[in-house]
Amino acid sequence: MEQKIKRIGVLTSGGDAPGMNAAVRAVVRTASAYGIECIGIRRGWQGLITGDFVRLSSADVGHTLSRGGTILFTARSEDFMTEKGRKKAVATCRMLGLGGVVAIGGDGTFRGALELSRLGVPTVGIPATIDNDVGCTNYTIGFDTACNTAIECIDKLRDTMQSHERCSIVEVMGRNAGFLALYVGIAVGATAVLVPERELNFEKDVVERIQDSRVAGNTHFMIVVAEGVGSAVEIGKRIKEEIGIDPRVTVLGHIQRGGAPNARDRETATRMGYYAVRAFAEGRANCIICTQEGGIVEIPIEEALAMKKHLQMIRYEIMEATQVGSHITV
Ligand code: F6P
């Protein structure tokens, strides 16, 4: 098959996620294997506007597979939201002779990729965000590592909560989605998990769960709150008012985005990076590389952005059912 594409760009955009470097590495190495040159665009879409780039050879991405963060830096570009900014980005692509751009990030990144593709620059997206909130793919790079980081922190918190017989409120990230909170909540055996996808009934979801847990013999309680629900501090105040116990609040924050990617994130990122370049090499573009039912599929960007992924509420029921003192009403 005649190879049409000679050079591609790769960038990371939006919130960083463990495994982004593994994806960049796979893009660079696969491109090299296809005889395609790779240019790293630094600082996301902003770097495409300002012409902030670096040539990346296979050797340049050595020892990056296990590194957290992103060697290309990342940003949320206001300028790229404007027509003027996007025109500058297209001009940079033309000046660098880029036949396409691989954009690694979440929904916001893919909205940028769609705009760029509409201006004639072929793009391929790779989903990477700790939130796992990208509708077209059942998995986003970084989610598993972030869950494990949160679990490690909460296990430590539990030790001290147990010793002092306290209630702990832990706020986890996830933007407007509860994937991170629910997975983590199940994995730490939380007393209650609050997610934005479920309307909060404070009495039933928090007060009664703490009471039932206490009656069943527990003297410490772990409440996991997704940031999309609201402030964990406020939840803590309400618990104090309504039950009279004095909770300790921990906001895990950006620590969840750091650290070395785990096996799942390295492996998924490497596969996605490979498929992204393969799409370009075989003459396809303007799609997102997604995982669905164990395999990799390419979904056109516009279609992908319209797709919705729902939190499986059965997981919520499982979390509740596996708590000491829980009741299932049939
Ligand atoms: O999208 C990833 C994420 O970490 C969200 O979970 C969080 O809401 C947001 O980014 C935080 O963004 P920033 O890095 O701008 O504080």
XYZ file of C-alpha atoms and ligand atoms in Angstrom:
346
model
C 0.000 0.000 0.000
C 1.319 3.431 -0.879
C 2.151 5.371 2.246
C 0.797 8.885 2.031
C 1.566 10.348 5.402
C 5.154 11.392 6.156
C 4.932 13.321 9.409
C 2.476 13.562 12.292
C 2.184 15.633 15.436
C 1.291 14.308 18.874
C 0.015 16.322 21.832
C -1.497 15.871 25.277
C -4.230 18.245 26.399
C -6.554 18.857 29.376
C -5.906 17.296 32.779
C -2.926 14.945 32.732
C -3.440 11.238 33.389
C -1.034 8.409 34.252
C -0.302 6.577 31.012
C -0.220 9.642 28.746
C 3.537 9.142 28.307
C 2.995 5.508 27.440
C 0.583 6.631 24.717
C 3.029 9.237 23.373
C 5.775 6.621 23.355
C 3.613 4.145 21.465
C 2.668 6.811 18.910
C 6.302 7.794 18.338
C 7.607 4.214 18.143
C 4.774 2.940 15.944
C 5.156 5.953 13.668
C 8.846 5.224 13.389
C 8.081 1.600 12.537
C 5.840 2.828 9.702
C 8.511 5.277 8.554
C 6.470 8.282 9.742
C 8.266 11.148 11.444
C 6.859 12.400 14.734
C 6.737 15.918 16.132
C 5.772 16.428 19.772
C 3.574 19.490 20.254
C 4.092 20.884 23.736
C 1.348 22.336 25.958
C -1.602 20.890 24.082
C -3.586 22.926 21.578
C -1.853 26.066 22.847
C 1.461 24.702 21.586
C -0.011 24.217 18.152
C -0.979 27.893 18.145
C 2.391 29.165 19.344
C 4.482 26.665 17.381
C 5.902 25.029 20.514
C 7.259 21.734 19.236
C 10.031 19.157 19.565
C 11.166 16.412 17.196
C 10.667 13.021 18.774
C 12.674 9.991 17.762
C 12.179 6.467 19.084
C 15.148 6.984 21.401
C 13.700 10.244 22.764
C 10.768 8.421 24.334
C 12.949 5.806 26.049
C 12.301 5.430 29.785
C 8.961 7.245 29.597
C 6.633 4.236 29.723
C 6.637 4.167 33.517
C 6.575 7.915 34.100
C 3.478 9.719 35.358
C 2.403 13.146 34.044
C 3.178 14.078 30.464
C 6.589 14.821 28.998
C 4.843 17.059 26.449
C 3.214 19.219 29.155
C -0.469 19.942 28.950
C -2.790 22.934 29.020
C -6.394 23.997 28.626
C -6.197 26.500 25.774
C -8.602 29.461 25.729
C -7.055 30.669 22.465
C -7.947 27.449 20.689
C -11.617 28.195 21.422
C -11.363 31.167 19.067
C -11.364 31.043 15.273
C -8.209 33.141 15.205
C -6.422 30.656 17.458
C -7.513 27.659 15.425
C -6.353 29.328 12.200
C -2.924 29.843 13.766
C -2.900 26.164 14.770
C -3.659 25.140 11.196
C -0.861 27.425 9.986
C 1.563 25.677 12.381
C 0.484 22.287 11.015
C 1.096 23.486 7.453
C 4.455 25.030 8.351
C 5.593 21.787 10.033
C 4.206 19.675 7.200
C 2.031 17.637 9.553
C -0.194 15.186 7.737
C -2.146 14.614 10.925
C -2.272 15.144 14.671
C -2.781 12.593 17.438
C -4.549 14.317 20.357
C -4.427 12.585 23.738
C -6.974 13.747 26.327
C -10.666 13.828 27.166
C -13.847 15.248 25.632
C -12.527 18.830 25.569
C -9.465 17.668 23.665
C -11.656 15.839 21.176
C -13.838 18.902 20.597
C -10.584 20.622 19.627
C -9.656 17.706 17.370
C -13.032 17.948 15.641
C -12.538 21.666 14.977
C -9.061 21.051 13.589
C -10.277 18.239 11.344
C -12.989 20.569 9.993
C -10.221 22.965 9.004
C -8.554 20.238 6.993
C -6.015 18.780 9.429
C -6.672 15.045 9.916
C -6.844 14.138 13.597
C -7.050 10.982 15.699
C -7.957 11.050 19.403
C -6.775 8.845 22.247
C -8.948 8.958 25.411
C -6.936 9.734 28.535
C -8.491 11.112 31.709
C -8.695 9.843 35.272
C -12.445 10.607 35.183
C -13.303 7.808 32.692
C -16.100 10.113 31.526
C -15.667 9.823 27.760
C -18.877 8.392 26.298
C -17.487 6.539 23.276
C -15.012 4.343 25.140
C -15.546 2.068 28.090
C -12.058 2.901 29.368
C -9.872 6.007 29.463
C -6.132 5.889 30.138
C -5.312 6.829 33.735
C -8.524 5.716 35.420
C -7.193 2.509 36.943
C -4.037 4.114 38.311
C -6.069 6.993 39.786
C -8.433 4.499 41.446
C -5.458 2.672 42.939
C -3.901 5.911 44.191
C -7.163 6.893 45.871
C -7.520 3.415 47.386
C -4.005 3.554 48.790
C -4.728 6.928 50.417
C -8.093 5.813 51.806
C -6.626 2.592 53.239
C -4.191 4.781 55.152
C -6.967 7.074 56.308
C -8.928 4.073 57.486
C -6.116 3.066 59.853
C -6.323 6.341 61.720
C -10.135 6.570 61.522
C -10.378 3.083 62.982
C -8.008 3.919 65.827
C -9.912 7.072 66.755
C -13.355 5.596 65.937
C -14.067 8.480 63.595
C -16.018 9.223 60.469
C -13.982 10.125 57.394
C -15.320 12.045 54.422
C -13.098 11.695 51.370
C -13.645 13.781 48.274
C -12.366 12.240 45.063
C -12.084 13.779 41.599
C -14.178 12.843 38.560
C -15.495 16.205 37.365
C -19.252 15.673 36.767
C -19.057 11.877 36.825
C -19.040 9.341 39.638
C -16.993 6.539 38.039
C -13.918 7.188 40.151
C -15.931 7.582 43.375
C -18.018 4.466 42.899
C -15.159 2.170 41.867
C -13.040 3.449 44.731
C -15.965 3.248 47.163
C -16.554 -0.404 46.306
C -12.843 -1.175 46.561
C -12.438 0.371 50.021
C -15.739 -0.940 51.386
C -17.075 2.573 51.990
C -20.005 3.091 54.357
C -21.569 5.363 51.727
C -20.658 6.673 48.283
C -22.184 9.858 46.912
C -22.172 10.304 43.138
C -23.648 13.058 40.947
C -25.589 10.538 38.850
C -27.857 9.768 41.796
C -30.001 12.347 43.542
C -28.867 12.684 47.128
C -31.270 11.635 49.852
C -29.170 12.669 52.832
C -31.280 10.890 55.406
C -31.295 7.568 53.564
C -27.914 7.665 51.804
C -25.826 9.026 54.655
C -27.574 9.185 58.027
C -29.228 5.757 57.873
C -26.141 4.109 56.444
C -23.967 5.387 59.272
C -26.618 4.387 61.829
C -27.023 0.877 60.354
C -23.279 0.434 60.255
C -23.016 1.513 63.898
C -25.789 -0.863 64.979
C -23.949 -3.656 63.136
C -20.908 -2.989 65.313
C -18.791 -0.483 63.351
C -17.246 2.416 65.174
C -15.632 4.129 62.198
C -17.229 5.174 58.918
C -15.874 6.011 55.472
C -17.931 8.272 53.196
C -16.606 8.709 49.632
C -17.906 11.813 47.857
C -17.459 12.513 44.149
C -16.436 16.134 43.578
C -19.440 16.495 41.248
C -21.779 16.103 44.247
C -20.474 19.225 45.951
C -18.245 20.052 48.856
C -17.194 17.260 51.195
C -16.823 19.920 53.892
C -20.555 20.675 53.627
C -21.384 16.967 53.821
C -19.230 16.795 56.953
C -21.083 19.742 58.541
C -24.447 18.109 57.870
C -23.297 14.834 59.399
C -22.201 16.702 62.508
C -25.543 18.509 62.731
C -27.693 15.448 62.146
C -25.806 12.644 63.941
C -23.633 14.558 66.336
C -20.335 12.945 65.314
C -17.382 15.066 64.252
C -16.079 13.853 60.856
C -12.652 14.549 59.374
C -12.654 15.723 55.758
C -9.922 14.874 53.238
C -9.913 16.218 49.694
C -7.588 13.927 47.733
C -7.317 16.415 44.854
C -4.529 16.314 42.300
C -2.594 13.531 44.020
C -4.980 11.236 42.118
C -3.549 12.422 38.800
C 0.066 11.646 39.654
C 2.223 8.558 39.922
C 3.527 5.814 37.675
C 0.855 4.258 35.461
C -0.106 0.729 36.412
C -0.177 -2.308 34.119
C -3.649 -1.641 32.730
C -2.828 1.961 31.847
C 0.538 1.173 30.263
C -0.925 -1.650 28.233
C -4.062 0.213 27.124
C -2.081 3.348 26.277
C 0.376 1.338 24.208
C -2.407 -0.374 22.267
C -4.259 2.887 21.687
C -1.095 4.659 20.533
C -0.388 1.848 18.093
C -3.918 1.901 16.645
C -3.909 5.696 16.321
C -0.829 5.627 14.095
C -2.046 2.582 12.225
C -5.225 4.499 11.315
C -3.117 7.295 9.797
C -0.781 4.856 8.050
C -3.743 3.072 6.480
C -5.318 6.335 5.330
C -7.995 6.790 7.993
C -8.427 9.728 10.397
C -10.879 11.995 12.223
C -11.764 9.302 14.693
C -11.277 8.377 18.352
C -9.527 5.153 19.314
C -11.942 3.508 21.763
C -12.092 0.354 23.825
C -15.350 -1.509 23.559
C -16.004 -5.002 24.844
C -12.344 -5.788 25.111
C -11.380 -4.687 21.597
C -10.263 -1.451 19.979
C -12.591 0.372 17.594
C -12.340 3.637 15.674
C -15.336 5.943 16.043
C -15.741 9.141 13.978
C -15.115 12.125 16.271
C -18.496 13.785 15.856
C -20.325 10.539 16.543
C -18.009 9.774 19.457
C -18.672 13.145 21.092
C -22.418 12.533 20.967
C -22.138 9.185 22.747
C -23.120 8.909 26.411
C -21.799 6.499 28.993
C -23.827 5.884 32.118
C -22.637 4.840 35.506
C -23.931 1.307 36.020
C -26.264 1.668 38.979
C -25.949 -2.039 39.754
C -22.497 -1.150 41.073
C -24.159 1.250 43.487
C -26.464 -1.531 44.675
C -23.482 -3.856 45.027
C -21.642 -1.265 47.098
C -24.668 -0.940 49.388
C -25.394 -4.665 49.611
C -21.843 -5.563 50.596
C -21.792 -3.230 53.602
C -22.243 -4.606 57.073
C -25.771 -3.901 58.308
C -27.279 -3.282 54.864
C -30.826 -4.293 53.941
C -32.046 -5.255 50.483
C -35.709 -4.520 49.889
C -37.271 -6.613 47.109
O -10.455 15.922 34.203
C -9.504 15.567 35.142
C -9.659 16.382 36.383
O -8.649 15.992 37.292
C -11.037 16.338 37.044
O -11.222 15.172 37.815
C -11.036 17.611 37.842
O -12.349 18.081 38.024
C -10.245 18.541 36.994
O -9.467 17.752 36.117
C -9.316 19.451 37.753
O -8.740 20.333 36.868
P -7.509 21.288 37.159
O -6.276 20.548 36.808
O -7.735 22.432 36.244
O -7.552 21.646 38.612
